[in-house]
CSV table of C-alpha atoms in Angstrom, one decimal:
chain,number,residue,atom,x,y,z
A,18,UNK,CA,103.6,118.5,76.1
A,19,UNK,CA,106.0,116.0,77.4
A,20,UNK,CA,106.5,113.3,80.0
A,21,UNK,CA,108.5,113.9,83.1
A,22,UNK,CA,111.0,111.6,84.6
A,23,UNK,CA,112.7,111.9,88.1
A,24,UNK,CA,115.4,109.3,88.6
A,25,UNK,CA,116.9,108.9,92.1
A,26,UNK,CA,116.5,112.7,92.6
A,27,UNK,CA,117.9,114.1,95.9
A,28,UNK,CA,118.7,117.5,97.5
A,29,UNK,CA,121.0,118.2,100.4
A,30,UNK,CA,121.6,121.8,101.3
A,31,UNK,CA,125.1,123.0,101.9
A,32,UNK,CA,126.2,122.1,105.4
A,33,UNK,CA,123.2,119.9,105.9
A,34,UNK,CA,123.5,116.5,107.6
A,35,UNK,CA,120.1,115.3,106.4
A,36,UNK,CA,118.8,115.3,102.8
A,37,UNK,CA,115.7,117.5,102.2
A,38,UNK,CA,114.7,115.1,99.4
A,39,UNK,CA,116.2,111.6,98.8
A,40,UNK,CA,115.9,108.8,96.3
A,41,UNK,CA,112.8,110.1,94.4
A,42,UNK,CA,111.8,108.0,91.4
A,43,UNK,CA,108.7,109.1,89.6
A,44,UNK,CA,107.6,108.6,86.0
A,45,UNK,CA,104.9,111.0,84.8
A,46,UNK,CA,103.2,110.2,81.5
A,47,UNK,CA,102.5,112.8,78.9
A,48,UNK,CA,99.2,114.6,79.9
A,49,UNK,CA,99.1,113.1,83.4
A,50,UNK,CA,98.1,115.1,86.4
A,51,UNK,CA,100.3,114.1,89.4
A,52,UNK,CA,99.8,115.6,92.9
A,53,UNK,CA,102.6,115.7,95.4
A,54,UNK,CA,101.0,115.6,98.9
A,55,UNK,CA,102.4,115.4,102.4
A,56,UNK,CA,102.7,117.5,105.6
A,57,UNK,CA,104.7,120.7,105.9
A,58,UNK,CA,108.4,120.1,105.6
A,59,UNK,CA,108.1,116.8,103.7
A,60,UNK,CA,110.0,118.1,100.7
A,61,UNK,CA,107.2,118.4,98.2
A,62,UNK,CA,107.8,122.1,97.3
A,63,UNK,CA,111.6,121.5,97.2
A,64,UNK,CA,111.0,118.7,94.7
A,65,UNK,CA,108.8,120.9,92.6
A,66,UNK,CA,111.3,123.7,92.6
A,67,UNK,CA,114.0,121.3,91.5
A,68,UNK,CA,111.9,120.3,88.5
A,69,UNK,CA,111.4,124.0,87.8
A,70,UNK,CA,115.1,124.8,88.0
A,71,UNK,CA,114.7,127.1,91.0
A,72,UNK,CA,116.6,124.6,93.2
A,73,UNK,CA,119.7,122.7,92.2
A,74,UNK,CA,119.7,119.0,92.2
A,75,UNK,CA,122.5,117.4,94.2
A,76,UNK,CA,121.9,113.8,93.0
A,77,UNK,CA,119.9,112.0,90.3
A,78,UNK,CA,118.4,113.2,87.0
A,79,UNK,CA,115.4,115.1,85.9
A,80,UNK,CA,114.2,114.7,82.3
A,81,UNK,CA,111.5,116.8,80.6
A,82,UNK,CA,110.6,115.0,77.5
A,83,UNK,CA,113.8,113.5,76.1
A,84,UNK,CA,116.0,116.3,77.6
A,85,UNK,CA,118.1,116.0,80.7
A,86,UNK,CA,117.4,119.4,82.4
A,87,UNK,CA,119.6,119.3,85.5
A,88,UNK,CA,121.9,122.1,84.3
A,89,UNK,CA,119.3,124.1,82.3
A,90,UNK,CA,118.0,127.4,83.6
A,91,UNK,CA,114.3,127.7,84.4
A,92,UNK,CA,113.6,129.6,81.2
A,93,UNK,CA,115.1,126.8,79.1
A,94,UNK,CA,113.0,124.0,80.6
A,95,UNK,CA,109.8,124.8,78.8
A,96,UNK,CA,107.6,124.7,81.9
A,97,UNK,CA,105.1,127.2,83.4
A,98,UNK,CA,104.7,127.6,87.1
A,99,UNK,CA,101.7,128.8,89.1
A,100,UNK,CA,102.6,130.1,92.5
A,101,UNK,CA,100.8,130.3,95.8
A,102,UNK,CA,101.0,134.1,95.9
A,103,UNK,CA,100.0,134.6,92.3
A,104,UNK,CA,103.3,136.5,91.5
A,105,UNK,CA,101.6,139.1,89.3
A,106,UNK,CA,103.1,142.5,88.4
A,107,UNK,CA,101.0,145.0,90.3
A,108,UNK,CA,101.7,147.9,87.8
A,109,UNK,CA,100.6,145.9,84.8
A,110,UNK,CA,97.1,145.2,83.6
A,111,UNK,CA,95.7,141.6,83.4
A,112,UNK,CA,96.4,141.6,79.6
A,113,UNK,CA,100.0,142.7,80.1
A,114,UNK,CA,100.6,140.2,82.9
A,115,UNK,CA,99.4,137.4,80.7
A,116,UNK,CA,101.4,138.6,77.7
A,117,UNK,CA,104.6,139.4,79.5
A,118,UNK,CA,106.3,136.0,79.1
A,119,UNK,CA,105.4,135.8,75.4
A,120,UNK,CA,106.9,139.3,74.8
A,121,UNK,CA,110.1,138.3,76.4
A,122,UNK,CA,110.3,135.3,74.1
A,123,UNK,CA,109.9,137.6,71.1
A,124,UNK,CA,106.5,136.3,69.9
A,125,UNK,CA,104.7,138.4,67.3
A,126,UNK,CA,101.9,140.8,68.4
A,127,UNK,CA,99.4,138.7,66.5
A,128,UNK,CA,100.4,135.5,68.3
A,129,UNK,CA,100.3,137.2,71.7
A,130,UNK,CA,96.9,138.7,71.1
A,131,UNK,CA,95.5,135.4,69.9
A,132,UNK,CA,96.8,133.4,72.9
A,133,UNK,CA,95.7,136.0,75.4
A,134,UNK,CA,92.3,136.1,73.9
A,135,UNK,CA,91.9,132.3,74.0
A,136,UNK,CA,93.1,132.0,77.6
A,137,UNK,CA,90.8,134.8,78.6
A,138,UNK,CA,87.8,133.0,77.1
A,139,UNK,CA,88.8,129.7,78.9
A,140,UNK,CA,89.1,131.5,82.2
A,141,UNK,CA,86.3,134.0,81.8
A,142,UNK,CA,88.7,137.0,82.2
A,143,UNK,CA,87.5,139.0,79.3
A,144,UNK,CA,85.9,141.8,81.4
A,145,UNK,CA,89.0,142.2,83.5
A,146,UNK,CA,91.8,142.5,80.9
A,147,UNK,CA,92.3,146.2,81.4
A,148,UNK,CA,92.2,146.0,85.2
A,149,UNK,CA,95.3,145.8,87.4
A,150,UNK,CA,95.7,143.0,90.0
A,151,UNK,CA,94.7,145.2,93.0
A,152,UNK,CA,91.2,145.5,91.5
A,153,UNK,CA,90.7,141.7,91.4
A,154,UNK,CA,89.5,139.2,93.9
A,155,UNK,CA,91.8,136.4,95.0
A,156,UNK,CA,90.1,133.9,92.7
A,157,UNK,CA,90.4,136.3,89.7
A,158,UNK,CA,94.1,136.8,90.5
A,159,UNK,CA,94.7,133.1,90.5
A,160,UNK,CA,92.9,132.7,87.2
A,161,UNK,CA,95.2,135.4,85.8
A,162,UNK,CA,98.2,133.5,87.0
A,163,UNK,CA,96.9,130.4,85.3
A,164,UNK,CA,96.2,132.4,82.2
A,165,UNK,CA,99.8,133.6,82.1
A,166,UNK,CA,100.9,129.9,82.3
A,167,UNK,CA,98.5,128.7,79.6
A,168,UNK,CA,99.5,131.3,77.0
A,169,UNK,CA,103.0,129.9,77.0
A,170,UNK,CA,101.8,126.5,75.8
A,171,UNK,CA,104.5,124.8,77.9
A,172,UNK,CA,105.6,121.1,78.0
A,173,UNK,CA,104.4,121.0,81.7
A,174,UNK,CA,102.5,123.0,84.3
A,175,UNK,CA,103.9,123.2,87.8
A,176,UNK,CA,101.5,124.3,90.6
A,177,UNK,CA,102.9,125.2,94.0
A,178,UNK,CA,99.9,125.2,96.5
A,179,UNK,CA,98.0,127.6,94.2
A,180,UNK,CA,94.8,127.5,96.2
A,181,UNK,CA,96.1,127.9,99.8
A,182,UNK,CA,95.4,131.6,100.0
A,183,UNK,CA,91.7,131.3,99.0
A,184,UNK,CA,88.7,130.7,101.3
A,185,UNK,CA,87.2,127.3,101.6
A,186,UNK,CA,84.3,127.8,99.1
A,187,UNK,CA,86.5,129.4,96.5
A,188,UNK,CA,89.1,126.6,96.8
A,189,UNK,CA,86.4,124.1,95.9
A,190,UNK,CA,85.3,125.9,92.7
A,191,UNK,CA,88.9,126.7,91.7
A,192,UNK,CA,90.1,123.1,92.0
A,193,UNK,CA,87.2,122.1,89.7
A,194,UNK,CA,88.3,124.8,87.2
A,195,UNK,CA,91.9,123.6,87.3
A,196,UNK,CA,91.0,120.0,86.7
A,197,UNK,CA,88.6,120.8,83.8
A,198,UNK,CA,91.2,123.1,82.3
A,199,UNK,CA,94.0,120.5,82.6
A,200,UNK,CA,91.8,117.9,80.9
A,201,UNK,CA,90.9,120.2,78.1
A,202,UNK,CA,94.5,121.2,77.5
A,203,UNK,CA,96.0,117.8,78.1
A,204,UNK,CA,99.2,119.3,79.5
A,205,UNK,CA,101.4,117.3,81.9
A,206,UNK,CA,101.0,118.7,85.4
A,207,UNK,CA,102.8,118.4,88.7
A,208,UNK,CA,100.8,119.9,91.6
A,209,UNK,CA,101.9,120.4,95.2
A,210,UNK,CA,99.5,120.6,98.1
A,211,UNK,CA,99.3,119.7,101.8
A,212,UNK,CA,95.5,119.3,101.6
A,213,UNK,CA,94.7,115.7,101.2
A,214,UNK,CA,91.1,116.4,100.0
A,215,UNK,CA,92.5,118.6,97.3
A,216,UNK,CA,94.9,115.9,96.3
A,217,UNK,CA,92.3,113.2,96.1
A,218,UNK,CA,89.9,115.2,93.9
A,219,UNK,CA,92.5,116.5,91.5
A,220,UNK,CA,95.0,113.7,90.9
A,221,UNK,CA,95.3,111.0,88.3
A,222,UNK,CA,97.9,109.6,90.7
A,223,UNK,CA,99.1,110.7,94.1
A,224,UNK,CA,102.7,110.8,95.3
A,225,UNK,CA,102.6,110.8,99.1
A,226,UNK,CA,105.8,112.2,100.6
A,227,UNK,CA,107.1,111.9,104.1
A,228,UNK,CA,110.4,113.3,105.4
A,229,UNK,CA,111.8,113.7,101.9
A,230,UNK,CA,111.0,110.2,100.7
A,231,UNK,CA,108.1,108.6,98.7
A,232,UNK,CA,105.8,106.6,100.9
A,233,UNK,CA,103.4,105.5,98.2
A,234,UNK,CA,102.5,106.3,94.6
A,235,UNK,CA,99.1,105.3,93.1
A,236,UNK,CA,95.6,106.3,92.1
A,237,UNK,CA,93.7,108.2,94.8
A,238,UNK,CA,91.2,105.5,95.6
A,239,UNK,CA,93.9,102.8,95.5
A,240,UNK,CA,95.9,104.7,98.1
A,241,UNK,CA,92.8,105.3,100.2
A,242,UNK,CA,91.8,101.7,100.1
A,243,UNK,CA,95.2,100.1,100.5
A,244,UNK,CA,97.6,102.5,102.3
A,245,UNK,CA,101.1,101.2,102.2
A,246,UNK,CA,102.0,102.4,105.7
A,247,UNK,CA,100.6,103.8,108.9
A,248,UNK,CA,101.8,107.2,107.8
A,249,UNK,CA,99.7,107.1,104.6
A,250,UNK,CA,96.8,105.6,106.4
A,251,UNK,CA,96.7,108.5,108.9
A,252,UNK,CA,97.4,111.2,106.4
A,253,UNK,CA,95.0,110.3,103.5
A,254,UNK,CA,91.3,110.4,104.5
A,255,UNK,CA,89.1,112.6,106.7
A,256,UNK,CA,88.6,111.7,109.4
A,257,UNK,CA,92.0,110.0,109.6
A,258,UNK,CA,92.0,106.2,109.9
A,259,UNK,CA,92.0,105.1,113.5
A,260,UNK,CA,95.3,103.2,114.3
A,261,UNK,CA,94.9,100.9,117.3
A,262,UNK,CA,97.1,98.4,119.1
A,263,UNK,CA,95.8,95.0,118.6
A,264,UNK,CA,97.0,91.4,118.8
A,265,UNK,CA,97.0,88.2,116.8
A,266,UNK,CA,96.8,85.0,118.7
A,267,UNK,CA,96.8,81.7,116.9
A,268,UNK,CA,95.6,83.4,113.8
A,269,UNK,CA,92.7,85.4,115.4
A,270,UNK,CA,93.0,89.2,115.7
A,271,UNK,CA,91.5,90.8,118.8
A,272,UNK,CA,91.1,94.4,120.0
A,273,UNK,CA,91.0,95.1,123.7
A,274,UNK,CA,90.1,91.4,124.2
A,275,UNK,CA,87.3,91.4,121.6
A,276,UNK,CA,87.8,88.9,118.8
A,277,UNK,CA,87.4,90.4,115.3
A,278,UNK,CA,88.5,88.0,112.6
A,279,UNK,CA,90.8,85.2,111.6
A,280,UNK,CA,93.9,86.2,109.6
A,281,UNK,CA,95.8,83.0,109.1
A,282,UNK,CA,98.3,81.4,111.5
A,283,UNK,CA,100.3,84.4,112.6
A,284,UNK,CA,100.7,85.6,116.2
A,285,UNK,CA,102.0,88.7,117.9
A,286,UNK,CA,101.3,92.4,118.2
A,287,UNK,CA,99.9,94.3,115.2
A,288,UNK,CA,98.6,97.8,114.4
A,289,UNK,CA,95.0,97.7,113.3
A,290,UNK,CA,93.6,100.4,111.0
A,291,UNK,CA,89.9,101.1,110.9
A,292,UNK,CA,88.2,103.7,108.6
A,293,UNK,CA,85.4,105.6,110.2
A,294,UNK,CA,82.9,104.6,107.4
A,295,UNK,CA,83.7,100.9,107.9
A,296,UNK,CA,82.4,101.0,111.4
A,297,UNK,CA,78.8,101.3,112.7
A,298,UNK,CA,77.0,101.7,115.9
A,299,UNK,CA,75.1,98.5,116.6
A,300,UNK,CA,73.1,96.7,119.4
A,301,UNK,CA,76.1,94.5,120.1
A,302,UNK,CA,79.8,94.6,119.4
A,303,UNK,CA,82.8,96.3,121.0
A,304,UNK,CA,82.0,98.8,123.8
A,305,UNK,CA,82.7,102.4,122.8
A,306,UNK,CA,82.8,105.3,125.3
A,307,UNK,CA,81.6,108.4,123.4
A,308,UNK,CA,83.5,111.6,124.0
A,309,UNK,CA,82.3,113.9,121.3
A,310,UNK,CA,80.0,114.0,118.3
A,311,UNK,CA,80.6,116.2,115.2
A,312,UNK,CA,77.3,117.1,113.5
A,313,UNK,CA,78.0,117.5,109.8
A,314,UNK,CA,74.4,117.6,108.5
A,315,UNK,CA,74.1,114.5,106.3
A,316,UNK,CA,76.3,112.5,108.7
A,317,UNK,CA,78.0,112.8,112.0
A,318,UNK,CA,81.4,111.7,113.3
A,319,UNK,CA,81.3,110.0,116.7
A,320,UNK,CA,84.6,110.2,118.5
A,321,UNK,CA,85.3,107.9,121.5
A,322,UNK,CA,87.5,105.3,123.1
A,323,UNK,CA,87.8,101.6,123.1
A,324,UNK,CA,89.7,100.9,126.2
A,325,UNK,CA,92.2,103.7,126.2
A,326,UNK,CA,92.4,104.0,122.4
A,327,UNK,CA,90.8,106.7,120.3
A,328,UNK,CA,88.5,105.8,117.4
A,329,UNK,CA,86.1,107.6,115.1
A,330,UNK,CA,82.9,106.3,113.6
A,331,UNK,CA,80.8,107.8,110.9
A,332,UNK,CA,77.1,107.5,111.7
A,333,UNK,CA,74.2,108.4,109.4
A,334,UNK,CA,70.8,109.3,110.9
A,335,UNK,CA,69.4,111.5,113.7
A,336,UNK,CA,69.0,109.0,116.5
A,337,UNK,CA,70.4,110.2,119.8
A,338,UNK,CA,73.9,108.9,120.6
A,339,UNK,CA,74.3,107.6,124.1
A,340,UNK,CA,77.5,108.0,126.2
A,341,UNK,CA,78.2,104.3,125.9
A,342,UNK,CA,77.4,102.4,122.7
A,343,UNK,CA,78.7,99.3,120.8
A,344,UNK,CA,80.6,99.3,117.6
A,345,UNK,CA,80.4,96.6,114.8
A,346,UNK,CA,83.5,96.1,112.7
A,347,UNK,CA,83.4,94.8,109.0
A,348,UNK,CA,86.1,92.1,108.9
A,349,UNK,CA,86.6,92.6,105.2
A,350,UNK,CA,87.7,96.2,105.9
A,351,UNK,CA,90.5,95.6,108.4
A,352,UNK,CA,93.9,97.2,107.7
A,353,UNK,CA,96.9,95.5,109.4
A,354,UNK,CA,100.3,97.1,109.7
A,355,UNK,CA,103.6,95.8,111.1
A,356,UNK,CA,104.0,97.4,114.6
A,357,UNK,CA,107.7,98.0,114.3
A,358,UNK,CA,108.0,99.2,110.6
A,359,UNK,CA,104.5,100.7,110.1
A,360,UNK,CA,104.4,98.9,106.7
A,361,UNK,CA,101.2,97.2,105.5
A,362,UNK,CA,100.6,93.5,106.1
A,363,UNK,CA,98.7,91.6,103.4
A,364,UNK,CA,96.3,89.2,105.1
A,365,UNK,CA,93.0,87.6,104.2
A,366,UNK,CA,90.5,88.1,107.1
A,367,UNK,CA,87.5,86.0,107.9
A,368,UNK,CA,84.8,86.7,110.5
A,369,UNK,CA,85.5,85.2,113.9
A,370,UNK,CA,82.9,82.6,114.8
A,371,UNK,CA,82.5,83.9,118.3
A,372,UNK,CA,81.5,87.4,117.3
A,373,UNK,CA,78.4,88.6,115.3
A,374,UNK,CA,79.4,91.5,113.1
């Protein structure tokens, strides 16, 4: 096991005018589980492949443990990678797939047998050791790919969207298996996904990427509760945070002419962020025109508009939702962002005296 250090890491492809990844600084502690999350094309897989040695680094340094690995081949970096498409040898049995890397390293037959047996017990693959990949389900193939990584006892695990080919139910169970396994082994792990729910449930810390740069690094709940930008606010959370044009006048923030809270002495336009669970349908408040209701069983998501702006509200209960309702806003749960930069504004809000919330 080892810590990972990425220092001002960047990647620009030959002939490219824009960097695919730029200025990445991440320190990953020994045994930590870090998830890189962001939309397609944000650079997360490129960054992971740079750590693995499958992509060259055009600037910065990558350290695994105490070693600078920029110029080392993948086989010399002491990492194990789990791919999206499993990357199993179809002509080999499960046992041989798991043992292949150890054989190439010249490990003894006894060591290989012991490690394969231990990984098989962890992953419940014992009954399938003599089968070939075509005789396995998607979840079983992914466990074989994980087993192949485990037997190598690497300094770090790298996961490149390993669950994206699985159905929704299997993804839930597999991510639980991955997290329990990582905790048991204590191996430093770097995991890539575009699924923010997967990221939230797996990570010790999240690294949110956007257009090749880091938007925010932090614990999942820290990022959820205090997103550093409108991008993070809209990407992390389901449903996404509603981002609305609002205004501060003489220290009071208002939405579509409705006063919400006092936020100091500032004035001017501002972007207001509201989480769906921090709103509630109430007898009085801000008028909301309901457009659609998603029934989710234990709760429902009410989608509508305040003025011409879209907003979502999580409602618990089975009472009928009218076409026109009122929404109450918790003044302690307001998120304010600079309209021009999208960066978070730190303010202390207080209920506005003219509005019952």
